[in-house]
Amino acid sequence: MREIYKAGITPQQKIVAVNKKFGNSGIKDQQGTTRQIYDTLPLGAAGAKTLRFFEDSASRSFPFSNTGSDGNKLGVGNTMVVESISFQLLTYDTVNLRFDAISLITTVPALQAGQINFEIANNRVIKNLSMYEVTNAFDKNPGAPNDSTIELDTDIVIPPLLNFVCQVQIPFFTPAANTFLRCIINGTGGIIAPRTTF
């Protein structure tokens, strides 16, 4: 993942500053890492729909979600800066119990017509962002055309123990049977480092 400096502040500096405001000054002593958290929801029958990714994700296991038992909250000592949001369209093989086809939403105009909202602790931090931003016209990373990724202009910090939800609104769409949409949040993070903090 390439690191982009926004307003002269690195993602790591933003993590430390935001967590300090929440009284979590020890976050600077945690292990830095690259985070990728995903959740996958069925698109179901034809029609308009609203999907709430990461909500109740603790009830979904791999390969549908990688949030684990923490669900839509980062554990104690963990934090993340969301630098980009990616989407994948998947087809699930109900016989072999696996995803057997993955495509980018840049191939589906109905999905590009949707919009996203992102909430942390029930506060909206991204409001009505067009999913058309996944297309080449808005792609800030020209080396990866049609990657179905929205590179955010502002880094969004998710502090520990605060719930987060990515809501996707899709206009009328007729998916094939067993079709799922996956939302992936990507960025810099911090994970607990017990050897250095305790």
CSV table of C-alpha atoms in Angstrom, one decimal:
chain,number,residue,atom,x,y,z
A,1,MET,CA,0.0,0.0,0.0
A,2,ARG,CA,1.4,3.4,-0.9
A,3,GLU,CA,1.4,6.0,1.8
A,4,ILE,CA,-0.1,9.4,1.0
A,5,TYR,CA,0.6,12.5,3.1
A,6,LYS,CA,-2.5,14.6,3.5
A,7,ALA,CA,-2.1,18.1,5.0
A,8,GLY,CA,1.5,17.2,6.0
A,9,ILE,CA,0.4,14.5,8.5
A,10,THR,CA,1.2,10.8,8.1
A,11,PRO,CA,-1.5,8.2,8.9
A,12,GLN,CA,0.5,7.2,11.9
A,13,GLN,CA,0.6,10.7,13.3
A,14,LYS,CA,-3.2,11.0,12.8
A,15,ILE,CA,-3.8,7.7,14.6
A,16,VAL,CA,-1.8,8.9,17.6
A,17,ALA,CA,-3.4,12.4,17.6
A,18,VAL,CA,-7.0,11.2,17.4
A,19,ASN,CA,-6.5,8.4,20.0
A,20,LYS,CA,-4.8,10.9,22.4
A,21,LYS,CA,-8.0,13.1,22.1
A,22,PHE,CA,-9.9,10.0,23.4
A,23,GLY,CA,-7.5,9.7,26.3
A,24,ASN,CA,-5.8,6.7,24.7
A,25,SER,CA,-2.2,8.1,24.8
A,26,GLY,CA,-0.7,4.6,24.9
A,27,ILE,CA,-1.6,3.9,21.3
A,28,LYS,CA,1.8,5.3,20.2
A,29,ASP,CA,3.5,2.4,21.9
A,30,GLN,CA,1.6,-0.2,19.9
A,31,GLN,CA,2.9,-2.1,16.9
A,32,GLY,CA,2.3,-0.4,13.5
A,33,THR,CA,0.7,-2.5,10.8
A,34,THR,CA,-1.2,-2.5,7.5
A,35,ARG,CA,-4.9,-3.4,8.0
A,36,GLN,CA,-7.4,-4.8,5.7
A,37,ILE,CA,-10.8,-5.5,7.1
A,38,TYR,CA,-13.7,-6.9,5.0
A,39,ASP,CA,-17.3,-8.0,5.2
A,40,THR,CA,-19.5,-9.7,2.6
A,41,LEU,CA,-23.3,-9.5,2.3
A,42,PRO,CA,-25.7,-11.2,-0.1
A,43,LEU,CA,-27.3,-9.0,-2.7
A,44,GLY,CA,-30.5,-11.1,-2.7
A,45,ALA,CA,-33.4,-10.5,-5.0
A,46,ALA,CA,-33.9,-7.8,-7.6
A,47,GLY,CA,-34.6,-4.3,-6.3
A,48,ALA,CA,-33.1,-1.3,-4.5
A,49,LYS,CA,-31.4,-2.2,-1.3
A,50,THR,CA,-29.3,-0.8,1.6
A,51,LEU,CA,-26.5,-3.0,2.9
A,52,ARG,CA,-24.9,-2.3,6.3
A,53,PHE,CA,-21.4,-3.8,6.2
A,54,PHE,CA,-19.6,-4.7,9.4
A,55,GLU,CA,-22.8,-4.5,11.5
A,56,ASP,CA,-23.3,-7.9,13.1
A,57,SER,CA,-20.1,-9.1,11.3
A,58,ALA,CA,-19.1,-11.1,14.4
A,59,SER,CA,-21.8,-13.6,13.4
A,60,ARG,CA,-20.1,-14.2,10.0
A,61,SER,CA,-16.9,-16.2,9.7
A,62,PHE,CA,-14.2,-16.6,7.0
A,63,PRO,CA,-14.5,-16.3,4.0
A,64,PHE,CA,-17.5,-13.9,4.5
A,65,SER,CA,-15.8,-11.7,7.0
A,66,ASN,CA,-12.4,-11.3,8.7
A,67,THR,CA,-13.6,-9.2,11.7
A,68,GLY,CA,-13.6,-12.2,14.1
A,69,SER,CA,-15.3,-12.0,17.5
A,70,ASP,CA,-14.7,-8.2,17.7
A,71,GLY,CA,-17.2,-7.7,14.9
A,72,ASN,CA,-17.5,-4.0,14.0
A,73,LYS,CA,-15.2,-2.8,16.8
A,74,LEU,CA,-11.5,-2.9,17.0
A,75,GLY,CA,-10.1,-4.5,20.1
A,76,VAL,CA,-8.3,-2.9,23.0
A,77,GLY,CA,-5.0,-1.5,21.8
A,78,ASN,CA,-6.0,-1.7,18.1
A,79,THR,CA,-6.7,1.3,15.8
A,80,MET,CA,-6.9,2.0,12.1
A,81,VAL,CA,-6.8,4.8,9.6
A,82,VAL,CA,-9.1,4.1,6.7
A,83,GLU,CA,-7.3,5.3,3.6
A,84,SER,CA,-9.4,3.6,1.0
A,85,ILE,CA,-12.5,1.5,0.5
A,86,SER,CA,-12.7,-1.3,-2.0
A,87,PHE,CA,-15.6,-3.4,-3.4
A,88,GLN,CA,-15.8,-6.8,-5.0
A,89,LEU,CA,-18.7,-8.7,-6.5
A,90,LEU,CA,-18.5,-12.4,-5.6
A,91,THR,CA,-20.4,-15.5,-6.6
A,92,TYR,CA,-20.8,-18.2,-4.0
A,93,ASP,CA,-20.6,-21.9,-4.9
A,94,THR,CA,-23.2,-23.5,-2.6
A,95,VAL,CA,-22.0,-27.0,-3.4
A,96,ASN,CA,-18.3,-26.6,-2.7
A,97,LEU,CA,-18.9,-23.8,-0.1
A,98,ARG,CA,-16.5,-21.2,-1.6
A,99,PHE,CA,-16.5,-18.1,-3.7
A,100,ASP,CA,-15.7,-19.2,-7.2
A,101,ALA,CA,-15.9,-15.9,-9.1
A,102,ILE,CA,-14.8,-12.4,-8.2
A,103,SER,CA,-15.4,-9.4,-10.3
A,104,LEU,CA,-15.0,-5.6,-9.9
A,105,ILE,CA,-18.0,-3.4,-9.5
A,106,THR,CA,-16.6,-1.2,-12.3
A,107,THR,CA,-18.2,-3.7,-14.6
A,108,VAL,CA,-21.7,-3.1,-13.1
A,109,PRO,CA,-23.1,0.3,-13.8
A,110,ALA,CA,-26.0,-0.3,-11.4
A,111,LEU,CA,-23.6,-0.7,-8.5
A,112,GLN,CA,-21.6,2.4,-9.6
A,113,ALA,CA,-24.8,4.4,-9.2
A,114,GLY,CA,-24.9,3.6,-5.5
A,115,GLN,CA,-23.6,5.7,-2.6
A,116,ILE,CA,-21.9,5.0,0.6
A,117,ASN,CA,-22.0,6.4,4.1
A,118,PHE,CA,-19.5,5.5,6.9
A,119,GLU,CA,-20.3,5.8,10.6
A,120,ILE,CA,-18.1,5.5,13.6
A,121,ALA,CA,-19.9,5.4,17.0
A,122,ASN,CA,-23.2,6.3,15.2
A,123,ASN,CA,-21.6,9.5,13.8
A,124,ARG,CA,-21.5,9.8,10.1
A,125,VAL,CA,-17.9,10.5,8.9
A,126,ILE,CA,-18.5,9.9,5.2
A,127,LYS,CA,-21.9,11.2,3.8
A,128,ASN,CA,-23.5,10.2,0.5
A,129,LEU,CA,-20.2,9.5,-1.4
A,130,SER,CA,-20.9,8.3,-4.9
A,131,MET,CA,-19.7,4.8,-5.7
A,132,TYR,CA,-18.9,6.2,-9.2
A,133,GLU,CA,-15.6,7.2,-7.5
A,134,VAL,CA,-14.4,3.6,-8.1
A,135,THR,CA,-14.1,4.3,-11.8
A,136,ASN,CA,-11.0,5.4,-13.7
A,137,ALA,CA,-12.4,9.0,-13.9
A,138,PHE,CA,-11.8,9.4,-10.2
A,139,ASP,CA,-9.0,6.8,-9.5
A,140,LYS,CA,-6.1,8.5,-7.8
A,141,ASN,CA,-3.9,5.5,-8.4
A,142,PRO,CA,-3.4,5.3,-12.2
A,143,GLY,CA,-1.2,2.3,-11.9
A,144,ALA,CA,-4.2,0.1,-10.9
A,145,PRO,CA,-7.0,0.9,-13.4
A,146,ASN,CA,-10.5,-0.4,-12.7
A,147,ASP,CA,-9.5,-1.6,-9.2
A,148,SER,CA,-13.0,-0.8,-7.7
A,149,THR,CA,-11.3,1.2,-4.9
A,150,ILE,CA,-12.2,4.7,-3.6
A,151,GLU,CA,-9.1,6.5,-2.4
A,152,LEU,CA,-10.3,8.8,0.4
A,153,ASP,CA,-9.3,12.4,0.4
A,154,THR,CA,-9.4,12.5,4.2
A,155,ASP,CA,-8.0,9.7,6.4
A,156,ILE,CA,-10.7,8.4,8.7
A,157,VAL,CA,-9.5,7.1,12.1
A,158,ILE,CA,-11.3,4.2,13.9
A,159,PRO,CA,-10.3,4.3,17.5
A,160,PRO,CA,-10.5,1.1,19.7
A,161,LEU,CA,-13.9,-0.2,20.9
A,162,LEU,CA,-16.0,2.2,18.8
A,163,ASN,CA,-18.4,0.5,16.4
A,164,PHE,CA,-18.1,1.3,12.7
A,165,VAL,CA,-20.5,0.6,9.8
A,166,CYS,CA,-20.2,1.2,6.0
A,167,GLN,CA,-23.7,1.6,4.6
A,168,VAL,CA,-24.1,1.1,0.8
A,169,GLN,CA,-27.3,2.2,-0.9
A,170,ILE,CA,-27.9,0.5,-4.3
A,171,PRO,CA,-30.6,1.5,-6.8
A,172,PHE,CA,-32.6,-1.2,-8.6
A,173,PHE,CA,-30.3,-4.1,-9.4
A,174,THR,CA,-30.9,-7.7,-10.5
A,175,PRO,CA,-28.1,-9.8,-9.3
A,176,ALA,CA,-27.4,-13.4,-10.4
A,177,ALA,CA,-28.2,-16.2,-7.9
A,178,ASN,CA,-25.8,-16.4,-5.0
A,179,THR,CA,-24.2,-13.0,-5.6
A,180,PHE,CA,-22.5,-11.2,-2.8
A,181,LEU,CA,-21.0,-7.7,-2.4
A,182,ARG,CA,-17.8,-7.4,-0.4
A,183,CYS,CA,-16.7,-4.1,1.3
A,184,ILE,CA,-13.0,-3.9,2.2
A,185,ILE,CA,-11.5,-1.1,4.3
A,186,ASN,CA,-7.8,-0.6,3.8
A,187,GLY,CA,-5.2,1.4,5.7
A,188,THR,CA,-2.5,1.9,8.3
A,189,GLY,CA,-3.2,0.5,11.8
A,190,GLY,CA,-1.9,-0.2,15.2
A,191,ILE,CA,-2.2,-3.6,16.9
A,192,ILE,CA,-1.5,-4.3,20.6
A,193,ALA,CA,2.1,-5.0,21.4
A,194,PRO,CA,2.0,-6.6,24.9
A,195,ARG,CA,5.8,-7.0,25.2
A,196,THR,CA,6.4,-3.3,24.9
A,197,THR,CA,3.4,-1.9,26.7
A,198,PHE,CA,3.0,-4.1,29.8
